[in-house]
């Protein structure tokens, strides 16, 4: 683990100085290979595609207490042989870590040796973050905890995000570093800025600027039947502007929802946060996975993100999640609600949600049509650009503010495709497809 941590540290330092384009052209890759040897032994080989060590460092790397890191951060590199019995029939796979885009493929264990009580942390347990005084809990889940804190050095208010698991897995730590790496390269007023990534106990703490925002989920909780139409349209307009910027940077967020969106109670300024599972790749292939390991939140996840459509993920998956969010803001309800994860996945894949008018008859049909277009089952039927979405939302907002009505109009008139997206659908097979669907029903 020390070797892996050192490799990630080096990549993290290099990523701070690299541009998005450089990271895309030359992904930072750590390769872990395990081989079963004789007499119940395992050989583990770790390599990366970094620039490597200088000859001077190579000569001294195993010297006692020698390190290339700053004072207080490095440890000497020693060679340790660990022997452990291997269960009969155990097999080993190759694991590739693409650090730049947080892709981890290979053998992963679902087993956990941490008890539920160990995973539950209190504010008192987290108060020993050096240099910060935690004030209140803003968000708490089985995965992360978010606090408002005071930085003692300058008495400024900041947001501190830590992992709930006191013994975080390698993947959890990688996601934190991924969030920091992407966040450091994004410069937009609608994206929460990350100032530091600090070591904390067995994990890490993300320090973010605090301007007094609250989560959109908490803001919505005060209006259980939905927010005023003008507010929803303005939130949607700002989110479309943020997504337009992300698409220009070729970033897919993959977890847009009210809990990952901040709103200032007075100015109504929107900020998008939590890029822990975001990707720098323009397109990803989602494989079939156990529902408990899917990236994203099931209530907001795009159909192709479930891994059950044989379709790639691109920036339009974020449009679907935004559509679910706007639906919830307008009605106070999610389009699909179920305690069964499989049923939720089926709903996203095959069912149309209840119309917004069935919950809120006063919502203009043009606004409902925009949400329905965002929530189309296939990416080709959604908006193809955030700019086109923003134009339609601004048209609705202008009509509503001036006439208190929104007349129906043709959607997507300014929805120009910025780049060629090859459709992932069948053409000329309408009759066989209909026959298959009929037989299935």
Tab-separated table of C-alpha atoms in Angstrom:
chain	number	residue	atom	x	y	z
A	1	UNK	CA	0.000	0.000	0.000
A	2	UNK	CA	2.930	2.333	0.669
A	3	UNK	CA	4.180	1.847	-2.884
A	4	UNK	CA	0.690	2.536	-4.256
A	5	UNK	CA	0.321	5.615	-2.070
A	6	UNK	CA	3.681	6.949	-3.288
A	7	UNK	CA	2.726	6.388	-6.931
A	8	UNK	CA	-0.599	8.167	-6.458
A	9	UNK	CA	1.105	11.060	-4.673
A	10	UNK	CA	3.478	11.529	-7.606
A	11	UNK	CA	0.591	11.404	-10.091
A	12	UNK	CA	-1.382	13.845	-7.965
A	13	UNK	CA	1.512	16.332	-7.923
A	14	UNK	CA	1.972	15.978	-11.677
A	15	UNK	CA	-1.756	16.428	-12.301
A	16	UNK	CA	-1.711	19.758	-10.474
A	17	UNK	CA	0.609	21.129	-13.161
A	18	UNK	CA	-0.953	19.397	-16.179
A	19	UNK	CA	-3.814	20.616	-18.332
A	20	UNK	CA	-6.963	18.643	-19.132
A	21	UNK	CA	-5.692	18.063	-22.664
A	22	UNK	CA	-2.388	16.652	-21.383
A	23	UNK	CA	-4.191	14.314	-18.975
A	24	UNK	CA	-6.444	13.080	-21.757
A	25	UNK	CA	-3.566	12.438	-24.156
A	26	UNK	CA	-1.403	10.711	-21.564
A	27	UNK	CA	-3.566	9.063	-18.881
A	28	UNK	CA	-1.799	8.275	-15.621
A	29	UNK	CA	-1.971	4.508	-15.244
A	30	UNK	CA	-0.970	2.276	-12.347
A	31	UNK	CA	-0.846	-1.435	-13.173
A	32	UNK	CA	-1.063	-4.114	-10.475
A	33	UNK	CA	-0.337	-7.707	-11.434
A	34	UNK	CA	-0.588	-10.644	-9.059
A	35	UNK	CA	0.772	-14.084	-9.790
A	36	UNK	CA	0.296	-17.220	-7.748
A	37	UNK	CA	3.664	-18.785	-7.030
A	38	UNK	CA	4.815	-22.041	-5.531
A	39	UNK	CA	4.350	-23.076	-1.915
A	40	UNK	CA	1.343	-20.858	-1.298
A	41	UNK	CA	3.007	-17.560	-2.210
A	42	UNK	CA	1.774	-14.585	-4.220
A	43	UNK	CA	3.943	-12.264	-6.284
A	44	UNK	CA	2.625	-8.708	-6.594
A	45	UNK	CA	4.052	-6.405	-9.285
A	46	UNK	CA	3.214	-2.699	-9.297
A	47	UNK	CA	4.177	-0.445	-12.186
A	48	UNK	CA	3.142	2.903	-13.596
A	49	UNK	CA	3.728	4.988	-16.703
A	50	UNK	CA	5.251	7.957	-14.879
A	51	UNK	CA	8.547	9.563	-15.842
A	52	UNK	CA	10.467	7.427	-13.330
A	53	UNK	CA	13.349	8.177	-10.969
A	54	UNK	CA	16.648	9.824	-11.748
A	55	UNK	CA	19.836	7.747	-11.569
A	56	UNK	CA	20.865	9.570	-8.405
A	57	UNK	CA	17.607	8.634	-6.666
A	58	UNK	CA	17.880	5.014	-7.841
A	59	UNK	CA	21.263	4.708	-6.148
A	60	UNK	CA	19.922	5.887	-2.799
A	61	UNK	CA	16.287	4.764	-2.807
A	62	UNK	CA	16.825	1.907	-0.317
A	63	UNK	CA	19.071	3.865	2.032
A	64	UNK	CA	17.921	4.156	5.611
A	65	UNK	CA	15.437	7.059	6.096
A	66	UNK	CA	15.965	8.320	2.526
A	67	UNK	CA	12.926	9.908	0.851
A	68	UNK	CA	12.309	12.299	-2.035
A	69	UNK	CA	9.314	13.902	-0.323
A	70	UNK	CA	9.135	17.039	1.753
A	71	UNK	CA	9.941	16.963	5.448
A	72	UNK	CA	7.252	15.169	7.423
A	73	UNK	CA	5.608	13.574	4.374
A	74	UNK	CA	7.969	10.793	3.290
A	75	UNK	CA	8.903	7.379	4.625
A	76	UNK	CA	11.848	5.213	3.769
A	77	UNK	CA	11.269	2.466	1.193
A	78	UNK	CA	11.934	-1.017	2.545
A	79	UNK	CA	11.437	-4.466	1.094
A	80	UNK	CA	9.143	-6.688	3.117
A	81	UNK	CA	8.174	-10.286	2.390
A	82	UNK	CA	4.676	-11.194	3.524
A	83	UNK	CA	3.534	-14.792	3.619
A	84	UNK	CA	-0.137	-15.601	3.713
A	85	UNK	CA	-2.064	-18.787	3.070
A	86	UNK	CA	-4.039	-18.756	-0.173
A	87	UNK	CA	-7.413	-20.530	-0.250
A	88	UNK	CA	-7.559	-23.451	-2.675
A	89	UNK	CA	-8.881	-22.366	-6.040
A	90	UNK	CA	-8.051	-18.695	-5.479
A	91	UNK	CA	-7.460	-16.838	-8.730
A	92	UNK	CA	-5.782	-13.532	-9.351
A	93	UNK	CA	-6.607	-10.908	-11.942
A	94	UNK	CA	-4.839	-7.897	-13.313
A	95	UNK	CA	-6.032	-4.547	-12.028
A	96	UNK	CA	-5.547	-1.327	-14.009
A	97	UNK	CA	-6.000	2.031	-12.358
A	98	UNK	CA	-6.487	4.966	-14.708
A	99	UNK	CA	-5.913	7.699	-12.170
A	100	UNK	CA	-6.845	10.635	-14.377
A	101	UNK	CA	-10.380	9.436	-15.049
A	102	UNK	CA	-10.957	7.273	-11.975
A	103	UNK	CA	-11.511	4.017	-13.831
A	104	UNK	CA	-10.728	0.901	-11.842
A	105	UNK	CA	-11.031	-2.411	-13.611
A	106	UNK	CA	-10.119	-5.854	-12.362
A	107	UNK	CA	-10.629	-7.989	-9.292
A	108	UNK	CA	-12.545	-6.212	-6.559
A	109	UNK	CA	-13.794	-7.809	-3.375
A	110	UNK	CA	-17.295	-7.293	-2.000
A	111	UNK	CA	-16.204	-8.575	1.391
A	112	UNK	CA	-15.912	-6.117	4.257
A	113	UNK	CA	-14.234	-6.683	7.604
A	114	UNK	CA	-15.367	-3.364	9.081
A	115	UNK	CA	-18.354	-3.515	11.407
A	116	UNK	CA	-21.326	-1.192	11.063
A	117	UNK	CA	-20.480	0.480	14.357
A	118	UNK	CA	-16.987	1.270	13.101
A	119	UNK	CA	-18.434	2.958	10.004
A	120	UNK	CA	-20.610	5.284	12.091
A	121	UNK	CA	-18.743	8.422	13.059
A	122	UNK	CA	-19.753	11.384	15.175
A	123	UNK	CA	-18.723	14.983	15.069
A	124	UNK	CA	-16.590	14.385	18.141
A	125	UNK	CA	-14.519	11.797	16.242
A	126	UNK	CA	-13.816	14.286	13.472
A	127	UNK	CA	-12.914	17.315	15.573
A	128	UNK	CA	-9.197	16.473	15.598
A	129	UNK	CA	-8.600	17.720	12.048
A	130	UNK	CA	-5.532	19.823	12.627
A	131	UNK	CA	-6.005	23.531	11.942
A	132	UNK	CA	-9.802	23.400	11.652
A	133	UNK	CA	-12.645	23.709	14.147
A	134	UNK	CA	-15.770	21.850	13.030
A	135	UNK	CA	-19.037	23.660	13.750
A	136	UNK	CA	-21.937	21.644	12.336
A	137	UNK	CA	-22.828	18.622	10.254
A	138	UNK	CA	-24.225	19.602	6.844
A	139	UNK	CA	-24.575	16.159	5.311
A	140	UNK	CA	-24.019	12.610	6.507
A	141	UNK	CA	-24.268	9.298	4.685
A	142	UNK	CA	-22.685	5.858	4.798
A	143	UNK	CA	-20.059	7.108	2.310
A	144	UNK	CA	-19.177	10.691	3.238
A	145	UNK	CA	-19.688	13.348	5.887
A	146	UNK	CA	-19.692	17.095	5.255
A	147	UNK	CA	-19.074	19.744	7.921
A	148	UNK	CA	-18.997	23.506	8.136
A	149	UNK	CA	-15.774	24.541	9.879
A	150	UNK	CA	-13.553	27.475	10.769
A	151	UNK	CA	-9.970	27.506	9.492
A	152	UNK	CA	-7.977	28.603	12.523
A	153	UNK	CA	-5.201	30.237	10.488
A	154	UNK	CA	-7.444	33.004	9.084
A	155	UNK	CA	-10.818	32.363	10.805
A	156	UNK	CA	-12.502	31.843	7.426
A	157	UNK	CA	-15.510	29.557	7.110
A	158	UNK	CA	-14.886	26.452	4.998
A	159	UNK	CA	-16.581	23.173	4.108
A	160	UNK	CA	-14.818	19.958	5.149
A	161	UNK	CA	-15.651	16.666	3.491
A	162	UNK	CA	-14.359	13.381	4.907
A	163	UNK	CA	-15.001	9.691	4.338
A	164	UNK	CA	-17.380	8.002	6.769
A	165	UNK	CA	-15.430	4.760	6.661
A	166	UNK	CA	-12.612	4.925	9.269
A	167	UNK	CA	-10.731	2.356	7.178
A	168	UNK	CA	-11.373	3.531	3.600
A	169	UNK	CA	-10.728	1.246	0.670
A	170	UNK	CA	-8.254	2.051	-2.071
A	171	UNK	CA	-11.154	2.903	-4.396
A	172	UNK	CA	-12.648	5.340	-1.875
A	173	UNK	CA	-9.314	7.122	-1.522
A	174	UNK	CA	-8.942	7.180	-5.296
A	175	UNK	CA	-12.337	8.825	-5.708
A	176	UNK	CA	-11.360	11.547	-3.238
A	177	UNK	CA	-8.182	12.257	-5.191
A	178	UNK	CA	-10.149	12.194	-8.423
A	179	UNK	CA	-12.523	14.815	-7.048
A	180	UNK	CA	-9.583	16.984	-6.021
A	181	UNK	CA	-7.769	16.576	-9.358
A	182	UNK	CA	-10.807	17.470	-11.469
A	183	UNK	CA	-11.899	20.249	-9.109
A	184	UNK	CA	-8.510	21.945	-9.245
A	185	UNK	CA	-8.732	22.196	-13.049
A	186	UNK	CA	-12.289	23.559	-13.261
A	187	UNK	CA	-12.763	27.315	-13.138
A	188	UNK	CA	-16.418	28.308	-13.223
A	189	UNK	CA	-18.537	30.305	-10.749
A	190	UNK	CA	-21.109	27.510	-10.780
A	191	UNK	CA	-18.671	24.840	-9.568
A	192	UNK	CA	-17.634	24.536	-5.930
A	193	UNK	CA	-13.937	25.303	-5.562
A	194	UNK	CA	-11.598	22.933	-3.723
A	195	UNK	CA	-8.745	24.572	-1.838
A	196	UNK	CA	-6.908	21.645	-0.254
A	197	UNK	CA	-6.702	17.876	0.063
A	198	UNK	CA	-5.341	17.015	3.498
A	199	UNK	CA	-4.388	13.706	5.155
A	200	UNK	CA	-6.780	12.789	7.940
A	201	UNK	CA	-6.478	9.629	10.066
A	202	UNK	CA	-6.514	6.700	7.602
A	203	UNK	CA	-8.082	8.775	4.850
A	204	UNK	CA	-8.230	12.307	3.532
A	205	UNK	CA	-10.195	15.518	3.977
A	206	UNK	CA	-11.313	17.837	1.195
A	207	UNK	CA	-11.409	21.529	2.070
A	208	UNK	CA	-13.794	23.671	0.014
A	209	UNK	CA	-14.703	27.332	0.043
A	210	UNK	CA	-17.848	28.264	1.988
A	211	UNK	CA	-20.022	31.138	0.794
A	212	UNK	CA	-23.069	30.314	2.905
A	213	UNK	CA	-24.805	27.940	0.472
A	214	UNK	CA	-27.018	25.044	1.501
A	215	UNK	CA	-27.797	21.888	-0.437
A	216	UNK	CA	-30.643	22.067	-2.914
A	217	UNK	CA	-32.117	19.002	-1.187
A	218	UNK	CA	-32.412	20.922	2.105
A	219	UNK	CA	-33.761	23.957	0.260
A	220	UNK	CA	-36.440	21.796	-1.386
A	221	UNK	CA	-37.366	20.203	1.959
A	222	UNK	CA	-38.861	23.535	3.030
A	223	UNK	CA	-41.269	23.343	0.042
A	224	UNK	CA	-42.503	19.725	-0.026
A	225	UNK	CA	-44.942	20.380	-2.900
A	226	UNK	CA	-42.267	21.892	-5.142
A	227	UNK	CA	-40.592	25.234	-5.741
A	228	UNK	CA	-42.115	28.229	-7.579
A	229	UNK	CA	-41.885	27.884	-11.347
A	230	UNK	CA	-39.640	30.930	-11.818
A	231	UNK	CA	-37.134	29.526	-9.295
A	232	UNK	CA	-37.061	26.134	-10.998
A	233	UNK	CA	-36.496	27.692	-14.415
A	234	UNK	CA	-33.670	29.859	-13.052
A	235	UNK	CA	-32.057	26.849	-11.349
A	236	UNK	CA	-32.361	24.885	-14.587
A	237	UNK	CA	-30.850	27.760	-16.573
A	238	UNK	CA	-27.845	27.947	-14.259
A	239	UNK	CA	-27.400	24.160	-14.314
A	240	UNK	CA	-27.521	24.173	-18.118
A	241	UNK	CA	-24.779	26.811	-18.131
A	242	UNK	CA	-22.652	24.643	-15.802
A	243	UNK	CA	-23.193	21.541	-17.964
A	244	UNK	CA	-22.245	23.519	-21.053
A	245	UNK	CA	-18.929	24.392	-19.413
A	246	UNK	CA	-18.361	20.766	-18.328
A	247	UNK	CA	-19.032	19.499	-21.848
A	248	UNK	CA	-16.441	21.950	-23.171
A	249	UNK	CA	-13.974	20.487	-20.669
A	250	UNK	CA	-15.128	16.957	-21.602
A	251	UNK	CA	-16.154	16.165	-18.037
A	252	UNK	CA	-19.079	13.838	-17.262
A	253	UNK	CA	-20.339	14.414	-13.722
A	254	UNK	CA	-22.390	11.180	-13.451
A	255	UNK	CA	-24.128	12.046	-10.160
A	256	UNK	CA	-26.233	15.187	-10.590
A	257	UNK	CA	-28.911	15.459	-7.906
A	258	UNK	CA	-30.167	18.030	-5.360
A	259	UNK	CA	-27.767	16.708	-2.688
A	260	UNK	CA	-24.812	17.521	-4.996
A	261	UNK	CA	-26.131	20.978	-5.848
A	262	UNK	CA	-25.714	24.021	-3.611
A	263	UNK	CA	-27.923	27.104	-3.602
A	264	UNK	CA	-27.389	30.398	-1.831
A	265	UNK	CA	-30.618	31.183	0.077
A	266	UNK	CA	-30.481	34.886	-0.805
A	267	UNK	CA	-28.802	35.260	-4.198
A	268	UNK	CA	-30.111	31.880	-5.507
A	269	UNK	CA	-26.661	31.246	-7.023
A	270	UNK	CA	-26.225	27.565	-7.921
A	271	UNK	CA	-23.046	25.524	-7.536
A	272	UNK	CA	-22.381	21.926	-8.549
A	273	UNK	CA	-20.202	19.828	-6.236
A	274	UNK	CA	-18.895	16.260	-5.732
A	275	UNK	CA	-16.858	15.151	-8.747
A	276	UNK	CA	-15.708	11.955	-7.004
A	277	UNK	CA	-17.020	9.620	-9.729
A	278	UNK	CA	-16.721	12.077	-12.597
A	279	UNK	CA	-14.814	11.182	-15.726
A	280	UNK	CA	-12.488	13.085	-18.024
A	281	UNK	CA	-13.286	10.709	-20.868
A	282	UNK	CA	-15.700	11.969	-23.551
A	283	UNK	CA	-17.353	8.535	-23.585
A	284	UNK	CA	-17.389	5.545	-21.205
A	285	UNK	CA	-18.616	1.993	-21.608
A	286	UNK	CA	-20.683	0.904	-18.617
A	287	UNK	CA	-20.526	-2.830	-17.919
A	288	UNK	CA	-23.150	-4.893	-16.130
A	289	UNK	CA	-22.525	-4.606	-12.384
A	290	UNK	CA	-24.132	-5.464	-9.099
A	291	UNK	CA	-26.566	-2.670	-8.213
A	292	UNK	CA	-24.691	-1.990	-4.974
A	293	UNK	CA	-21.534	-1.061	-6.917
A	294	UNK	CA	-23.113	1.123	-9.617
A	295	UNK	CA	-21.680	4.623	-9.900
A	296	UNK	CA	-24.322	7.265	-9.300
A	297	UNK	CA	-27.598	7.480	-7.383
A	298	UNK	CA	-30.314	5.076	-8.513
A	299	UNK	CA	-33.151	7.576	-8.230
A	300	UNK	CA	-31.411	9.910	-10.720
A	301	UNK	CA	-29.338	7.547	-12.845
A	302	UNK	CA	-29.602	7.559	-16.645
A	303	UNK	CA	-30.718	4.287	-18.301
A	304	UNK	CA	-27.361	3.767	-20.033
A	305	UNK	CA	-25.567	4.316	-16.724
A	306	UNK	CA	-27.171	1.165	-15.293
A	307	UNK	CA	-25.039	-1.012	-17.579
A	308	UNK	CA	-28.134	-2.804	-18.840
A	309	UNK	CA	-28.560	-1.128	-22.238
A	310	UNK	CA	-25.310	-2.006	-24.027
A	311	UNK	CA	-24.774	1.724	-24.616
A	312	UNK	CA	-21.912	4.030	-23.768
A	313	UNK	CA	-22.131	6.908	-21.296
A	314	UNK	CA	-21.444	10.450	-22.450
A	315	UNK	CA	-22.334	14.007	-21.381
A	316	UNK	CA	-26.022	13.391	-22.171
A	317	UNK	CA	-26.313	11.088	-19.136
A	318	UNK	CA	-26.051	14.263	-17.042
A	319	UNK	CA	-29.033	15.709	-18.953
A	320	UNK	CA	-31.184	12.794	-17.782
A	321	UNK	CA	-30.191	13.327	-14.143
A	322	UNK	CA	-30.930	17.044	-14.512
A	323	UNK	CA	-34.366	16.151	-15.897
A	324	UNK	CA	-35.088	14.013	-12.809
A	325	UNK	CA	-33.900	16.880	-10.597
A	326	UNK	CA	-36.143	19.435	-12.328
A	327	UNK	CA	-39.087	17.005	-12.104
A	328	UNK	CA	-38.512	16.776	-8.356
A	329	UNK	CA	-38.161	20.542	-7.953
A	330	UNK	CA	-41.444	21.140	-9.810
A	331	UNK	CA	-43.530	18.464	-8.074
A	332	UNK	CA	-41.771	17.713	-4.799
A	333	UNK	CA	-41.694	14.068	-5.890
A	334	UNK	CA	-39.264	11.816	-7.715
A	335	UNK	CA	-40.494	10.445	-11.057
A	336	UNK	CA	-39.803	6.898	-9.877
A	337	UNK	CA	-39.975	5.831	-6.242
A	338	UNK	CA	-39.353	2.318	-4.950
A	339	UNK	CA	-37.521	0.567	-2.127
A	340	UNK	CA	-36.495	-2.153	-4.581
A	341	UNK	CA	-33.327	-1.236	-6.548
A	342	UNK	CA	-34.219	-3.608	-9.390
A	343	UNK	CA	-37.618	-1.978	-9.771
A	344	UNK	CA	-35.992	1.455	-9.911
A	345	UNK	CA	-33.623	0.299	-12.662
A	346	UNK	CA	-36.558	-1.196	-14.593
A	347	UNK	CA	-38.481	2.073	-14.264
A	348	UNK	CA	-35.587	4.083	-15.700
A	349	UNK	CA	-35.212	1.628	-18.555
A	350	UNK	CA	-38.792	0.953	-19.536
A	351	UNK	CA	-41.393	3.168	-17.841
A	352	UNK	CA	-42.498	6.714	-18.458
A	353	UNK	CA	-42.950	8.768	-15.285
A	354	UNK	CA	-46.337	10.254	-14.343
A	355	UNK	CA	-46.860	13.541	-16.140
A	356	UNK	CA	-45.940	16.661	-14.213
A	357	UNK	CA	-49.498	17.935	-14.780
A	358	UNK	CA	-50.852	14.966	-12.811
A	359	UNK	CA	-49.110	16.396	-9.735
A	360	UNK	CA	-49.085	20.119	-10.583
A	361	UNK	CA	-51.707	21.116	-13.185
A	362	UNK	CA	-50.495	24.732	-13.169
A	363	UNK	CA	-47.066	23.894	-14.624
A	364	UNK	CA	-47.037	24.960	-18.309
A	365	UNK	CA	-46.913	22.116	-20.787
A	366	UNK	CA	-43.874	23.623	-22.499
A	367	UNK	CA	-41.914	23.257	-19.253
A	368	UNK	CA	-43.156	19.670	-18.852
A	369	UNK	CA	-42.057	18.958	-22.420
A	370	UNK	CA	-38.525	20.193	-21.648
A	371	UNK	CA	-38.291	17.861	-18.643
A	372	UNK	CA	-39.677	14.962	-20.682
A	373	UNK	CA	-37.092	15.597	-23.411
A	374	UNK	CA	-34.307	15.596	-20.829
A	375	UNK	CA	-35.590	12.270	-19.449
A	376	UNK	CA	-35.838	10.469	-22.791
A	377	UNK	CA	-34.722	6.832	-22.530
A	378	UNK	CA	-32.095	7.111	-25.256
A	379	UNK	CA	-29.464	9.809	-25.445
A	380	UNK	CA	-30.300	10.585	-29.077
A	381	UNK	CA	-33.809	11.731	-28.081
A	382	UNK	CA	-32.573	14.142	-25.393
A	383	UNK	CA	-31.092	17.570	-25.876
A	384	UNK	CA	-27.816	17.297	-27.753
A	385	UNK	CA	-26.256	20.398	-26.227
A	386	UNK	CA	-26.558	22.256	-22.940
A	387	UNK	CA	-26.689	25.513	-24.923
A	388	UNK	CA	-29.900	24.380	-26.639
A	389	UNK	CA	-31.413	23.449	-23.266
A	390	UNK	CA	-30.416	26.791	-21.759
A	391	UNK	CA	-32.049	28.673	-24.667
A	392	UNK	CA	-35.379	26.864	-24.151
A	393	UNK	CA	-35.337	27.449	-20.378
A	394	UNK	CA	-34.560	31.138	-20.872
A	395	UNK	CA	-37.453	31.422	-23.346
A	396	UNK	CA	-39.823	29.890	-20.779
A	397	UNK	CA	-38.485	32.102	-17.986
A	398	UNK	CA	-38.866	35.262	-20.090
A	399	UNK	CA	-42.463	34.422	-21.014
A	400	UNK	CA	-43.370	33.596	-17.427
A	401	UNK	CA	-41.827	36.773	-15.996
A	402	UNK	CA	-43.515	39.032	-18.573
A	403	UNK	CA	-46.927	37.395	-19.128
A	404	UNK	CA	-47.231	34.800	-16.322
A	405	UNK	CA	-47.872	32.199	-19.017
A	406	UNK	CA	-45.665	30.025	-21.198
A	407	UNK	CA	-46.974	29.269	-24.666
A	408	UNK	CA	-45.988	26.029	-26.279
A	409	UNK	CA	-43.137	26.312	-28.796
A	410	UNK	CA	-40.903	23.979	-30.789
A	411	UNK	CA	-38.140	22.745	-28.503
A	412	UNK	CA	-34.483	22.555	-29.443
A	413	UNK	CA	-34.481	25.222	-32.154
A	414	UNK	CA	-30.991	26.273	-30.997
A	415	UNK	CA	-29.922	22.768	-30.031
A	416	UNK	CA	-26.861	22.558	-32.252
A	417	UNK	CA	-24.586	19.549	-31.956
A	418	UNK	CA	-21.094	20.736	-31.098
A	419	UNK	CA	-19.480	17.445	-32.138
A	420	UNK	CA	-20.445	14.335	-34.064
A	421	UNK	CA	-22.089	11.669	-31.903
A	422	UNK	CA	-22.580	8.397	-33.741
A	423	UNK	CA	-26.046	7.119	-32.707
A	424	UNK	CA	-26.075	3.821	-30.825
A	425	UNK	CA	-29.353	2.559	-32.200
A	426	UNK	CA	-30.586	0.162	-34.859
A	427	UNK	CA	-31.725	1.496	-38.219
A	428	UNK	CA	-33.887	-0.375	-40.723
A	429	UNK	CA	-34.894	-2.992	-38.130
A	430	UNK	CA	-38.197	-1.511	-36.969
A	431	UNK	CA	-40.297	-4.598	-37.793
A	432	UNK	CA	-37.988	-7.170	-36.096
A	433	UNK	CA	-37.665	-4.925	-33.061
A	434	UNK	CA	-41.433	-4.568	-32.760
A	435	UNK	CA	-41.797	-8.339	-33.105
A	436	UNK	CA	-39.285	-8.931	-30.314
A	437	UNK	CA	-41.028	-6.417	-28.068
A	438	UNK	CA	-44.421	-7.965	-28.782
A	439	UNK	CA	-43.111	-11.473	-28.022
A	440	UNK	CA	-41.503	-10.196	-24.807
A	441	UNK	CA	-44.750	-8.623	-23.612
